[in-house]
Amino acid sequence: MRAIWKGAVSFGLVSVPVKLYSATESHDVSFRQVHQADGGRIRYQRICSVDGEEVPYSEIAKGYETEDGEMVVLTDDDFANLPTTSSREIAVEKFVPSDQIDPMLFEKSYYLEPENTGVKPYALLRQALLEADRVALVTVALRQRTTVAALRVRPTDNGDVIVLQTMMWPDEIRVPDFNVEAGEIKDSEIKMANMLVETLAGDFHPEEFSDDYADAIEEMVKAKIEGGEVERTPTSTKTSGEVVDLLAALQRSVAAAKKSRGEEVPEESSDKDEDKGEEKGEEKASEAS
């Protein structure tokens, strides 16, 4: 990995010189827009919407569009007067319980590696975070803008590492404009839902999950390169129909989960569920007639 930033974590009178590394990378499949006939890449011209002329890159400026559609053109001199900072300090503001930070606020993650002279204070901060069971709320200047971030300890194959996670500002989190009114939920339905949760309970192992879409794209492209046929994956058999009897659906889910784990499921209960469903269907049919 290549360090993208160097600075120092400061808490109290202690300073920890560190390097910053991107902790994540995207594996999203990306495509190019091309001409279907010959595969040539599609190029775009920078055309002015007012005079219709192509604009050279040297004449392109930044514009801020107001709510009423007016465009305010901003120059380099305007940006030079903005409050920016080139500080290389990661300043610890306070130590807070991790459950007080909404995970939606987290934006991007970075690993912090200590410089040679900062190994001991780095280990000290790491141990303090672990024993206090808290995260450090910090301010840091990245790309000349001050942002709020959190420092926490993450276990890795190479030992415990301090991670810096930048955070969004509170007003960047959208408030949902809908309200879910489920009506009355029966105690039996809640009990069965809890049973389903317990049946499917387990530990999180990321390696159990894979990006089927990306894998399928790679296989398809490989097949095309090799001149072979593209294998089509079977379509999903899941339905989106409305579940009328919630309790029965939960009971079947619990039974299916137990069966997948090798547990014995009484056949009587499943037969009764099916009989009840048939009886309900017969009753509805007789009522309709």
PDB file of C-alpha atoms in Angstrom:
ATOM      1  CA  MET A   1       0.000   0.000   0.000  1.00  0.00           C
ATOM      2  CA  ARG A   2       1.095   3.579  -0.642  1.00  0.00           C
ATOM      3  CA  ALA A   3       0.661   6.269   2.016  1.00  0.00           C
ATOM      4  CA  ILE A   4      -1.652   9.058   0.839  1.00  0.00           C
ATOM      5  CA  TRP A   5      -1.107  11.441   3.772  1.00  0.00           C
ATOM      6  CA  LYS A   6       1.346  12.023   6.597  1.00  0.00           C
ATOM      7  CA  GLY A   7       0.713  13.833   9.855  1.00  0.00           C
ATOM      8  CA  ALA A   8       0.385  13.280  13.579  1.00  0.00           C
ATOM      9  CA  VAL A   9      -2.309  12.264  16.037  1.00  0.00           C
ATOM     10  CA  SER A  10      -2.306  14.576  19.040  1.00  0.00           C
ATOM     11  CA  PHE A  11      -4.108  13.857  22.301  1.00  0.00           C
ATOM     12  CA  GLY A  12      -3.167  15.893  25.326  1.00  0.00           C
ATOM     13  CA  LEU A  13       0.580  16.418  25.228  1.00  0.00           C
ATOM     14  CA  VAL A  14       1.196  13.230  23.269  1.00  0.00           C
ATOM     15  CA  SER A  15       1.910  13.357  19.548  1.00  0.00           C
ATOM     16  CA  VAL A  16       1.936  10.261  17.325  1.00  0.00           C
ATOM     17  CA  PRO A  17       3.470  10.705  13.842  1.00  0.00           C
ATOM     18  CA  VAL A  18       1.509   8.516  11.423  1.00  0.00           C
ATOM     19  CA  LYS A  19       0.970   7.607   7.784  1.00  0.00           C
ATOM     20  CA  LEU A  20      -2.498   7.288   6.275  1.00  0.00           C
ATOM     21  CA  TYR A  21      -3.507   4.466   3.918  1.00  0.00           C
ATOM     22  CA  SER A  22      -6.813   3.815   2.179  1.00  0.00           C
ATOM     23  CA  ALA A  23      -8.370   0.855   3.986  1.00  0.00           C
ATOM     24  CA  THR A  24     -10.894  -0.041   1.280  1.00  0.00           C
ATOM     25  CA  GLU A  25     -11.049  -0.386  -2.480  1.00  0.00           C
ATOM     26  CA  SER A  26     -14.002  -0.755  -4.810  1.00  0.00           C
ATOM     27  CA  HIS A  27     -14.442  -3.900  -6.891  1.00  0.00           C
ATOM     28  CA  ASP A  28     -17.500  -2.612  -8.740  1.00  0.00           C
ATOM     29  CA  VAL A  29     -17.684  -3.650 -12.371  1.00  0.00           C
ATOM     30  CA  SER A  30     -17.163  -0.659 -14.657  1.00  0.00           C
ATOM     31  CA  PHE A  31     -18.072  -0.345 -18.307  1.00  0.00           C
ATOM     32  CA  ARG A  32     -17.124   1.964 -21.183  1.00  0.00           C
ATOM     33  CA  GLN A  33     -19.624   3.435 -23.594  1.00  0.00           C
ATOM     34  CA  VAL A  34     -18.626   2.180 -27.039  1.00  0.00           C
ATOM     35  CA  HIS A  35     -19.897   2.079 -30.606  1.00  0.00           C
ATOM     36  CA  GLN A  36     -21.699  -1.253 -30.988  1.00  0.00           C
ATOM     37  CA  ALA A  37     -20.554  -1.687 -34.583  1.00  0.00           C
ATOM     38  CA  ASP A  38     -16.802  -1.493 -34.033  1.00  0.00           C
ATOM     39  CA  GLY A  39     -16.191  -1.164 -30.274  1.00  0.00           C
ATOM     40  CA  GLY A  40     -14.787   2.352 -30.561  1.00  0.00           C
ATOM     41  CA  ARG A  41     -14.987   4.420 -27.374  1.00  0.00           C
ATOM     42  CA  ILE A  42     -17.530   7.225 -27.320  1.00  0.00           C
ATOM     43  CA  ARG A  43     -15.981  10.663 -26.749  1.00  0.00           C
ATOM     44  CA  TYR A  44     -17.806  13.721 -25.485  1.00  0.00           C
ATOM     45  CA  GLN A  45     -17.240  17.340 -26.394  1.00  0.00           C
ATOM     46  CA  ARG A  46     -17.510  20.208 -23.907  1.00  0.00           C
ATOM     47  CA  ILE A  47     -20.222  22.285 -25.572  1.00  0.00           C
ATOM     48  CA  CYS A  48     -21.487  25.570 -24.100  1.00  0.00           C
ATOM     49  CA  SER A  49     -25.287  25.547 -23.751  1.00  0.00           C
ATOM     50  CA  VAL A  50     -25.457  29.287 -24.570  1.00  0.00           C
ATOM     51  CA  ASP A  51     -23.402  29.764 -27.759  1.00  0.00           C
ATOM     52  CA  GLY A  52     -23.161  26.109 -28.819  1.00  0.00           C
ATOM     53  CA  GLU A  53     -19.376  26.330 -29.191  1.00  0.00           C
ATOM     54  CA  GLU A  54     -16.848  23.776 -27.910  1.00  0.00           C
ATOM     55  CA  VAL A  55     -15.053  25.157 -24.842  1.00  0.00           C
ATOM     56  CA  PRO A  56     -11.340  24.456 -24.221  1.00  0.00           C
ATOM     57  CA  TYR A  57     -10.545  23.066 -20.781  1.00  0.00           C
ATOM     58  CA  SER A  58      -8.568  26.223 -19.899  1.00  0.00           C
ATOM     59  CA  GLU A  59     -11.773  28.295 -20.143  1.00  0.00           C
ATOM     60  CA  ILE A  60     -13.907  26.049 -17.910  1.00  0.00           C
ATOM     61  CA  ALA A  61     -14.711  27.437 -14.461  1.00  0.00           C
ATOM     62  CA  LYS A  62     -16.803  26.245 -11.528  1.00  0.00           C
ATOM     63  CA  GLY A  63     -20.380  27.464 -11.283  1.00  0.00           C
ATOM     64  CA  TYR A  64     -22.869  27.402  -8.404  1.00  0.00           C
ATOM     65  CA  GLU A  65     -26.506  27.191  -9.465  1.00  0.00           C
ATOM     66  CA  THR A  66     -28.992  28.932  -7.176  1.00  0.00           C
ATOM     67  CA  GLU A  67     -32.476  27.632  -6.396  1.00  0.00           C
ATOM     68  CA  ASP A  68     -34.053  30.007  -8.938  1.00  0.00           C
ATOM     69  CA  GLY A  69     -31.740  28.794 -11.723  1.00  0.00           C
ATOM     70  CA  GLU A  70     -29.198  31.635 -11.693  1.00  0.00           C
ATOM     71  CA  MET A  71     -25.556  30.639 -12.242  1.00  0.00           C
ATOM     72  CA  VAL A  72     -22.806  32.183 -10.109  1.00  0.00           C
ATOM     73  CA  VAL A  73     -19.384  31.777 -11.735  1.00  0.00           C
ATOM     74  CA  LEU A  74     -16.545  31.247  -9.234  1.00  0.00           C
ATOM     75  CA  THR A  75     -12.920  32.108 -10.037  1.00  0.00           C
ATOM     76  CA  ASP A  76      -9.621  30.892  -8.596  1.00  0.00           C
ATOM     77  CA  ASP A  77      -9.422  34.125  -6.587  1.00  0.00           C
ATOM     78  CA  ASP A  78     -12.792  33.333  -4.993  1.00  0.00           C
ATOM     79  CA  PHE A  79     -11.567  29.919  -3.869  1.00  0.00           C
ATOM     80  CA  ALA A  80      -8.318  31.435  -2.591  1.00  0.00           C
ATOM     81  CA  ASN A  81     -10.325  33.415  -0.025  1.00  0.00           C
ATOM     82  CA  LEU A  82     -12.142  30.371   1.341  1.00  0.00           C
ATOM     83  CA  PRO A  83     -11.200  28.989   4.800  1.00  0.00           C
ATOM     84  CA  THR A  84      -8.835  26.131   3.976  1.00  0.00           C
ATOM     85  CA  THR A  85      -6.174  24.449   6.032  1.00  0.00           C
ATOM     86  CA  SER A  86      -3.037  22.465   5.337  1.00  0.00           C
ATOM     87  CA  SER A  87      -2.638  21.288   8.917  1.00  0.00           C
ATOM     88  CA  ARG A  88      -1.077  17.866   9.366  1.00  0.00           C
ATOM     89  CA  GLU A  89      -2.662  17.295  12.765  1.00  0.00           C
ATOM     90  CA  ILE A  90      -5.288  14.737  13.725  1.00  0.00           C
ATOM     91  CA  ALA A  91      -6.589  16.431  16.855  1.00  0.00           C
ATOM     92  CA  VAL A  92      -8.453  14.302  19.386  1.00  0.00           C
ATOM     93  CA  GLU A  93     -11.418  16.340  20.630  1.00  0.00           C
ATOM     94  CA  LYS A  94     -12.970  13.763  22.981  1.00  0.00           C
ATOM     95  CA  PHE A  95     -13.395  10.056  23.626  1.00  0.00           C
ATOM     96  CA  VAL A  96     -16.988   8.877  23.194  1.00  0.00           C
ATOM     97  CA  PRO A  97     -18.859   5.546  23.465  1.00  0.00           C
ATOM     98  CA  SER A  98     -18.995   3.920  20.043  1.00  0.00           C
ATOM     99  CA  ASP A  99     -22.745   3.294  20.294  1.00  0.00           C
ATOM    100  CA  GLN A 100     -23.351   7.051  20.330  1.00  0.00           C
ATOM    101  CA  ILE A 101     -22.204   7.370  16.708  1.00  0.00           C
ATOM    102  CA  ASP A 102     -24.792   6.470  14.086  1.00  0.00           C
ATOM    103  CA  PRO A 103     -23.097   4.115  11.559  1.00  0.00           C
ATOM    104  CA  MET A 104     -24.753   6.112   8.749  1.00  0.00           C
ATOM    105  CA  LEU A 105     -22.348   8.957   9.534  1.00  0.00           C
ATOM    106  CA  PHE A 106     -19.275   6.915   8.584  1.00  0.00           C
ATOM    107  CA  GLU A 107     -17.962   7.705   5.114  1.00  0.00           C
ATOM    108  CA  LYS A 108     -14.456   6.386   4.258  1.00  0.00           C
ATOM    109  CA  SER A 109     -11.951   4.320   6.225  1.00  0.00           C
ATOM    110  CA  TYR A 110      -8.163   4.664   6.477  1.00  0.00           C
ATOM    111  CA  TYR A 111      -5.445   2.695   8.272  1.00  0.00           C
ATOM    112  CA  LEU A 112      -3.022   4.594  10.490  1.00  0.00           C
ATOM    113  CA  GLU A 113       0.575   3.337  10.619  1.00  0.00           C
ATOM    114  CA  PRO A 114       3.024   4.876  13.096  1.00  0.00           C
ATOM    115  CA  GLU A 115       6.329   6.348  11.970  1.00  0.00           C
ATOM    116  CA  ASN A 116       9.428   4.877  13.611  1.00  0.00           C
ATOM    117  CA  THR A 117       9.423   7.488  16.373  1.00  0.00           C
ATOM    118  CA  GLY A 118       5.700   7.018  17.044  1.00  0.00           C
ATOM    119  CA  VAL A 119       5.482   3.258  17.644  1.00  0.00           C
ATOM    120  CA  LYS A 120       5.273   3.458  21.439  1.00  0.00           C
ATOM    121  CA  PRO A 121       2.737   6.334  21.687  1.00  0.00           C
ATOM    122  CA  TYR A 122       0.731   4.620  18.919  1.00  0.00           C
ATOM    123  CA  ALA A 123       0.585   1.432  20.994  1.00  0.00           C
ATOM    124  CA  LEU A 124      -0.354   3.520  24.025  1.00  0.00           C
ATOM    125  CA  LEU A 125      -3.289   5.151  22.216  1.00  0.00           C
ATOM    126  CA  ARG A 126      -4.380   1.790  20.826  1.00  0.00           C
ATOM    127  CA  GLN A 127      -4.381   0.197  24.272  1.00  0.00           C
ATOM    128  CA  ALA A 128      -6.202   3.176  25.800  1.00  0.00           C
ATOM    129  CA  LEU A 129      -8.974   2.918  23.189  1.00  0.00           C
ATOM    130  CA  LEU A 130      -9.353  -0.806  23.803  1.00  0.00           C
ATOM    131  CA  GLU A 131      -9.474  -0.585  27.600  1.00  0.00           C
ATOM    132  CA  ALA A 132     -11.825   2.403  27.612  1.00  0.00           C
ATOM    133  CA  ASP A 133     -14.059   0.733  24.996  1.00  0.00           C
ATOM    134  CA  ARG A 134     -14.446   4.109  23.326  1.00  0.00           C
ATOM    135  CA  VAL A 135     -13.617   5.787  20.021  1.00  0.00           C
ATOM    136  CA  ALA A 136     -11.678   9.008  19.644  1.00  0.00           C
ATOM    137  CA  LEU A 137     -13.602  11.812  17.967  1.00  0.00           C
ATOM    138  CA  VAL A 138     -11.090  13.865  15.964  1.00  0.00           C
ATOM    139  CA  THR A 139     -10.831  16.725  13.498  1.00  0.00           C
ATOM    140  CA  VAL A 140      -8.486  16.368  10.533  1.00  0.00           C
ATOM    141  CA  ALA A 141      -7.721  18.336   7.372  1.00  0.00           C
ATOM    142  CA  LEU A 142      -7.947  16.181   4.253  1.00  0.00           C
ATOM    143  CA  ARG A 143      -7.831  17.774   0.793  1.00  0.00           C
ATOM    144  CA  GLN A 144      -7.613  21.214   2.477  1.00  0.00           C
ATOM    145  CA  ARG A 145     -10.967  20.775   4.219  1.00  0.00           C
ATOM    146  CA  THR A 146     -11.457  20.101   7.899  1.00  0.00           C
ATOM    147  CA  THR A 147     -13.672  17.130   8.614  1.00  0.00           C
ATOM    148  CA  VAL A 148     -14.785  15.159  11.641  1.00  0.00           C
ATOM    149  CA  ALA A 149     -13.571  11.580  11.972  1.00  0.00           C
ATOM    150  CA  ALA A 150     -13.403   8.742  14.463  1.00  0.00           C
ATOM    151  CA  LEU A 151     -10.435   6.650  15.564  1.00  0.00           C
ATOM    152  CA  ARG A 152     -11.100   3.065  16.584  1.00  0.00           C
ATOM    153  CA  VAL A 153      -9.119  -0.164  16.867  1.00  0.00           C
ATOM    154  CA  ARG A 154      -9.642  -2.890  14.271  1.00  0.00           C
ATOM    155  CA  PRO A 155      -8.189  -6.397  14.614  1.00  0.00           C
ATOM    156  CA  THR A 156      -6.435  -7.648  11.456  1.00  0.00           C
ATOM    157  CA  ASP A 157      -4.256 -10.608  10.480  1.00  0.00           C
ATOM    158  CA  ASN A 158      -1.256  -8.372  11.235  1.00  0.00           C
ATOM    159  CA  GLY A 159      -2.494  -7.365  14.697  1.00  0.00           C
ATOM    160  CA  ASP A 160      -4.643  -4.556  16.033  1.00  0.00           C
ATOM    161  CA  VAL A 161      -4.551  -1.394  13.895  1.00  0.00           C
ATOM    162  CA  ILE A 162      -5.981   2.061  14.509  1.00  0.00           C
ATOM    163  CA  VAL A 163      -8.504   3.019  11.830  1.00  0.00           C
ATOM    164  CA  LEU A 164      -9.575   6.566  10.982  1.00  0.00           C
ATOM    165  CA  GLN A 165     -13.111   6.823   9.613  1.00  0.00           C
ATOM    166  CA  THR A 166     -14.196  10.143   8.167  1.00  0.00           C
ATOM    167  CA  MET A 167     -17.755  11.153   8.966  1.00  0.00           C
ATOM    168  CA  MET A 168     -20.499  12.999   7.144  1.00  0.00           C
ATOM    169  CA  TRP A 169     -21.988  16.143   8.638  1.00  0.00           C
ATOM    170  CA  PRO A 170     -25.331  15.607  10.423  1.00  0.00           C
ATOM    171  CA  ASP A 171     -27.294  17.656   7.871  1.00  0.00           C
ATOM    172  CA  GLU A 172     -26.079  15.291   5.113  1.00  0.00           C
ATOM    173  CA  ILE A 173     -28.186  12.447   6.523  1.00  0.00           C
ATOM    174  CA  ARG A 174     -31.614  12.529   4.901  1.00  0.00           C
ATOM    175  CA  VAL A 175     -34.789  12.132   6.948  1.00  0.00           C
ATOM    176  CA  PRO A 176     -37.274   9.600   5.515  1.00  0.00           C
ATOM    177  CA  ASP A 177     -40.518  11.180   4.346  1.00  0.00           C
ATOM    178  CA  PHE A 178     -42.646   8.100   5.032  1.00  0.00           C
ATOM    179  CA  ASN A 179     -44.111   6.490   8.120  1.00  0.00           C
ATOM    180  CA  VAL A 180     -44.755   2.765   8.489  1.00  0.00           C
ATOM    181  CA  GLU A 181     -48.023   1.938  10.266  1.00  0.00           C
ATOM    182  CA  ALA A 182     -48.263  -1.823  10.602  1.00  0.00           C
ATOM    183  CA  GLY A 183     -51.470  -1.906  12.607  1.00  0.00           C
ATOM    184  CA  GLU A 184     -51.943  -4.417  15.407  1.00  0.00           C
ATOM    185  CA  ILE A 185     -49.335  -7.176  15.637  1.00  0.00           C
ATOM    186  CA  LYS A 186     -50.415 -10.289  17.492  1.00  0.00           C
ATOM    187  CA  ASP A 187     -48.341 -11.726  20.348  1.00  0.00           C
ATOM    188  CA  SER A 188     -48.223 -15.071  18.539  1.00  0.00           C
ATOM    189  CA  GLU A 189     -46.725 -13.371  15.468  1.00  0.00           C
ATOM    190  CA  ILE A 190     -44.090 -11.614  17.574  1.00  0.00           C
ATOM    191  CA  LYS A 191     -43.243 -14.888  19.311  1.00  0.00           C
ATOM    192  CA  MET A 192     -42.863 -16.698  16.011  1.00  0.00           C
ATOM    193  CA  ALA A 193     -40.763 -13.851  14.554  1.00  0.00           C
ATOM    194  CA  ASN A 194     -38.456 -14.019  17.588  1.00  0.00           C
ATOM    195  CA  MET A 195     -38.209 -17.788  17.109  1.00  0.00           C
ATOM    196  CA  LEU A 196     -37.198 -17.255  13.486  1.00  0.00           C
ATOM    197  CA  VAL A 197     -34.502 -14.773  14.550  1.00  0.00           C
ATOM    198  CA  GLU A 198     -33.122 -17.242  17.095  1.00  0.00           C
ATOM    199  CA  THR A 199     -33.198 -20.067  14.537  1.00  0.00           C
ATOM    200  CA  LEU A 200     -31.197 -18.018  12.014  1.00  0.00           C
ATOM    201  CA  ALA A 201     -28.881 -16.472  14.624  1.00  0.00           C
ATOM    202  CA  GLY A 202     -25.155 -16.795  13.994  1.00  0.00           C
ATOM    203  CA  ASP A 203     -21.839 -14.978  13.723  1.00  0.00           C
ATOM    204  CA  PHE A 204     -20.854 -12.710  10.864  1.00  0.00           C
ATOM    205  CA  HIS A 205     -18.200 -14.161   8.547  1.00  0.00           C
ATOM    206  CA  PRO A 206     -17.661 -11.887   5.514  1.00  0.00           C
ATOM    207  CA  GLU A 207     -16.100 -14.697   3.480  1.00  0.00           C
ATOM    208  CA  GLU A 208     -19.489 -16.455   3.404  1.00  0.00           C
ATOM    209  CA  PHE A 209     -20.771 -13.806   0.993  1.00  0.00           C
ATOM    210  CA  SER A 210     -19.669 -13.105  -2.562  1.00  0.00           C
ATOM    211  CA  ASP A 211     -20.482 -10.690  -5.354  1.00  0.00           C
ATOM    212  CA  ASP A 212     -22.355 -13.022  -7.714  1.00  0.00           C
ATOM    213  CA  TYR A 213     -22.940 -10.240 -10.250  1.00  0.00           C
ATOM    214  CA  ALA A 214     -19.254  -9.336 -10.582  1.00  0.00           C
ATOM    215  CA  ASP A 215     -18.274 -13.010 -10.797  1.00  0.00           C
ATOM    216  CA  ALA A 216     -20.867 -13.605 -13.521  1.00  0.00           C
ATOM    217  CA  ILE A 217     -19.602 -10.594 -15.503  1.00  0.00           C
ATOM    218  CA  GLU A 218     -16.020 -11.891 -15.323  1.00  0.00           C
ATOM    219  CA  GLU A 219     -17.077 -15.336 -16.483  1.00  0.00           C
ATOM    220  CA  MET A 220     -19.109 -13.877 -19.340  1.00  0.00           C
ATOM    221  CA  VAL A 221     -16.248 -11.667 -20.523  1.00  0.00           C
ATOM    222  CA  LYS A 222     -13.808 -14.581 -20.234  1.00  0.00           C
ATOM    223  CA  ALA A 223     -16.111 -16.774 -22.317  1.00  0.00           C
ATOM    224  CA  LYS A 224     -16.388 -14.087 -24.999  1.00  0.00           C
ATOM    225  CA  ILE A 225     -12.612 -13.653 -25.094  1.00  0.00           C
ATOM    226  CA  GLU A 226     -12.094 -17.379 -25.474  1.00  0.00           C
ATOM    227  CA  GLY A 227     -14.820 -17.539 -28.125  1.00  0.00           C
ATOM    228  CA  GLY A 228     -17.036 -19.848 -26.077  1.00  0.00           C
ATOM    229  CA  GLU A 229     -20.723 -19.735 -25.255  1.00  0.00           C
ATOM    230  CA  VAL A 230     -21.973 -17.563 -22.400  1.00  0.00           C
ATOM    231  CA  GLU A 231     -23.483 -19.602 -19.590  1.00  0.00           C
ATOM    232  CA  ARG A 232     -26.735 -18.099 -18.343  1.00  0.00           C
ATOM    233  CA  THR A 233     -27.479 -18.355 -14.648  1.00  0.00           C
ATOM    234  CA  PRO A 234     -30.958 -19.565 -13.676  1.00  0.00           C
ATOM    235  CA  THR A 235     -33.394 -16.828 -12.753  1.00  0.00           C
ATOM    236  CA  SER A 236     -34.574 -16.420  -9.200  1.00  0.00           C
ATOM    237  CA  THR A 237     -37.651 -18.359  -8.133  1.00  0.00           C
ATOM    238  CA  LYS A 238     -38.533 -15.924  -5.381  1.00  0.00           C
ATOM    239  CA  THR A 239     -41.928 -14.291  -5.633  1.00  0.00           C
ATOM    240  CA  SER A 240     -43.040 -10.866  -4.564  1.00  0.00           C
ATOM    241  CA  GLY A 241     -46.595 -11.865  -3.694  1.00  0.00           C
ATOM    242  CA  GLU A 242     -48.164 -10.546  -0.509  1.00  0.00           C
ATOM    243  CA  VAL A 243     -48.090 -12.927   2.467  1.00  0.00           C
ATOM    244  CA  VAL A 244     -51.636 -13.032   3.783  1.00  0.00           C
ATOM    245  CA  ASP A 245     -51.093 -15.247   6.839  1.00  0.00           C
ATOM    246  CA  LEU A 246     -48.030 -13.750   8.569  1.00  0.00           C
ATOM    247  CA  LEU A 247     -47.996 -16.270  11.422  1.00  0.00           C
ATOM    248  CA  ALA A 248     -48.103 -19.248   9.063  1.00  0.00           C
ATOM    249  CA  ALA A 249     -45.316 -17.769   6.945  1.00  0.00           C
ATOM    250  CA  LEU A 250     -43.141 -17.314  10.028  1.00  0.00           C
ATOM    251  CA  GLN A 251     -43.848 -20.874  11.151  1.00  0.00           C
ATOM    252  CA  ARG A 252     -42.816 -22.208   7.755  1.00  0.00           C
ATOM    253  CA  SER A 253     -39.669 -20.059   7.830  1.00  0.00           C
ATOM    254  CA  VAL A 254     -38.677 -21.464  11.228  1.00  0.00           C
ATOM    255  CA  ALA A 255     -39.327 -25.021  10.024  1.00  0.00           C
ATOM    256  CA  ALA A 256     -37.309 -24.470   6.841  1.00  0.00           C
ATOM    257  CA  ALA A 257     -34.400 -22.946   8.779  1.00  0.00           C
ATOM    258  CA  LYS A 258     -34.354 -25.875  11.227  1.00  0.00           C
ATOM    259  CA  LYS A 259     -34.503 -28.358   8.348  1.00  0.00           C
ATOM    260  CA  SER A 260     -31.564 -26.678   6.589  1.00  0.00           C
ATOM    261  CA  ARG A 261     -29.521 -27.102   9.772  1.00  0.00           C
ATOM    262  CA  GLY A 262     -30.329 -30.783   9.958  1.00  0.00           C
ATOM    263  CA  GLU A 263     -32.785 -30.483  12.821  1.00  0.00           C
ATOM    264  CA  GLU A 264     -35.863 -32.692  12.865  1.00  0.00           C
ATOM    265  CA  VAL A 265     -39.119 -30.949  12.075  1.00  0.00           C
ATOM    266  CA  PRO A 266     -42.375 -32.701  13.091  1.00  0.00           C
ATOM    267  CA  GLU A 267     -44.279 -33.557   9.946  1.00  0.00           C
ATOM    268  CA  GLU A 268     -47.578 -33.135  11.753  1.00  0.00           C
ATOM    269  CA  SER A 269     -47.055 -29.406  12.250  1.00  0.00           C
ATOM    270  CA  SER A 270     -46.211 -28.834   8.589  1.00  0.00           C
ATOM    271  CA  ASP A 271     -49.150 -31.012   7.499  1.00  0.00           C
ATOM    272  CA  LYS A 272     -51.469 -29.105   9.780  1.00  0.00           C
ATOM    273  CA  ASP A 273     -50.269 -25.840   8.313  1.00  0.00           C
ATOM    274  CA  GLU A 274     -51.001 -27.116   4.818  1.00  0.00           C
ATOM    275  CA  ASP A 275     -54.389 -28.474   5.908  1.00  0.00           C
ATOM    276  CA  LYS A 276     -55.256 -25.128   7.468  1.00  0.00           C
ATOM    277  CA  GLY A 277     -54.295 -23.390   4.251  1.00  0.00           C
ATOM    278  CA  GLU A 278     -56.480 -25.790   2.235  1.00  0.00           C
ATOM    279  CA  GLU A 279     -59.359 -25.367   4.680  1.00  0.00           C
ATOM    280  CA  LYS A 280     -59.130 -21.602   4.410  1.00  0.00           C
ATOM    281  CA  GLY A 281     -59.125 -21.874   0.630  1.00  0.00           C
ATOM    282  CA  GLU A 282     -62.199 -24.133   0.709  1.00  0.00           C
ATOM    283  CA  GLU A 283     -63.991 -21.783   3.081  1.00  0.00           C
ATOM    284  CA  LYS A 284     -63.271 -18.798   0.814  1.00  0.00           C
ATOM    285  CA  ALA A 285     -64.475 -20.778  -2.185  1.00  0.00           C
ATOM    286  CA  SER A 286     -67.710 -21.771  -0.473  1.00  0.00           C
ATOM    287  CA  GLU A 287     -68.310 -18.189   0.657  1.00  0.00           C
ATOM    288  CA  ALA A 288     -67.776 -16.951  -2.871  1.00  0.00           C
ATOM    289  CA  SER A 289     -70.273 -19.466  -4.245  1.00  0.00           C
TER     290      SER A 289
END
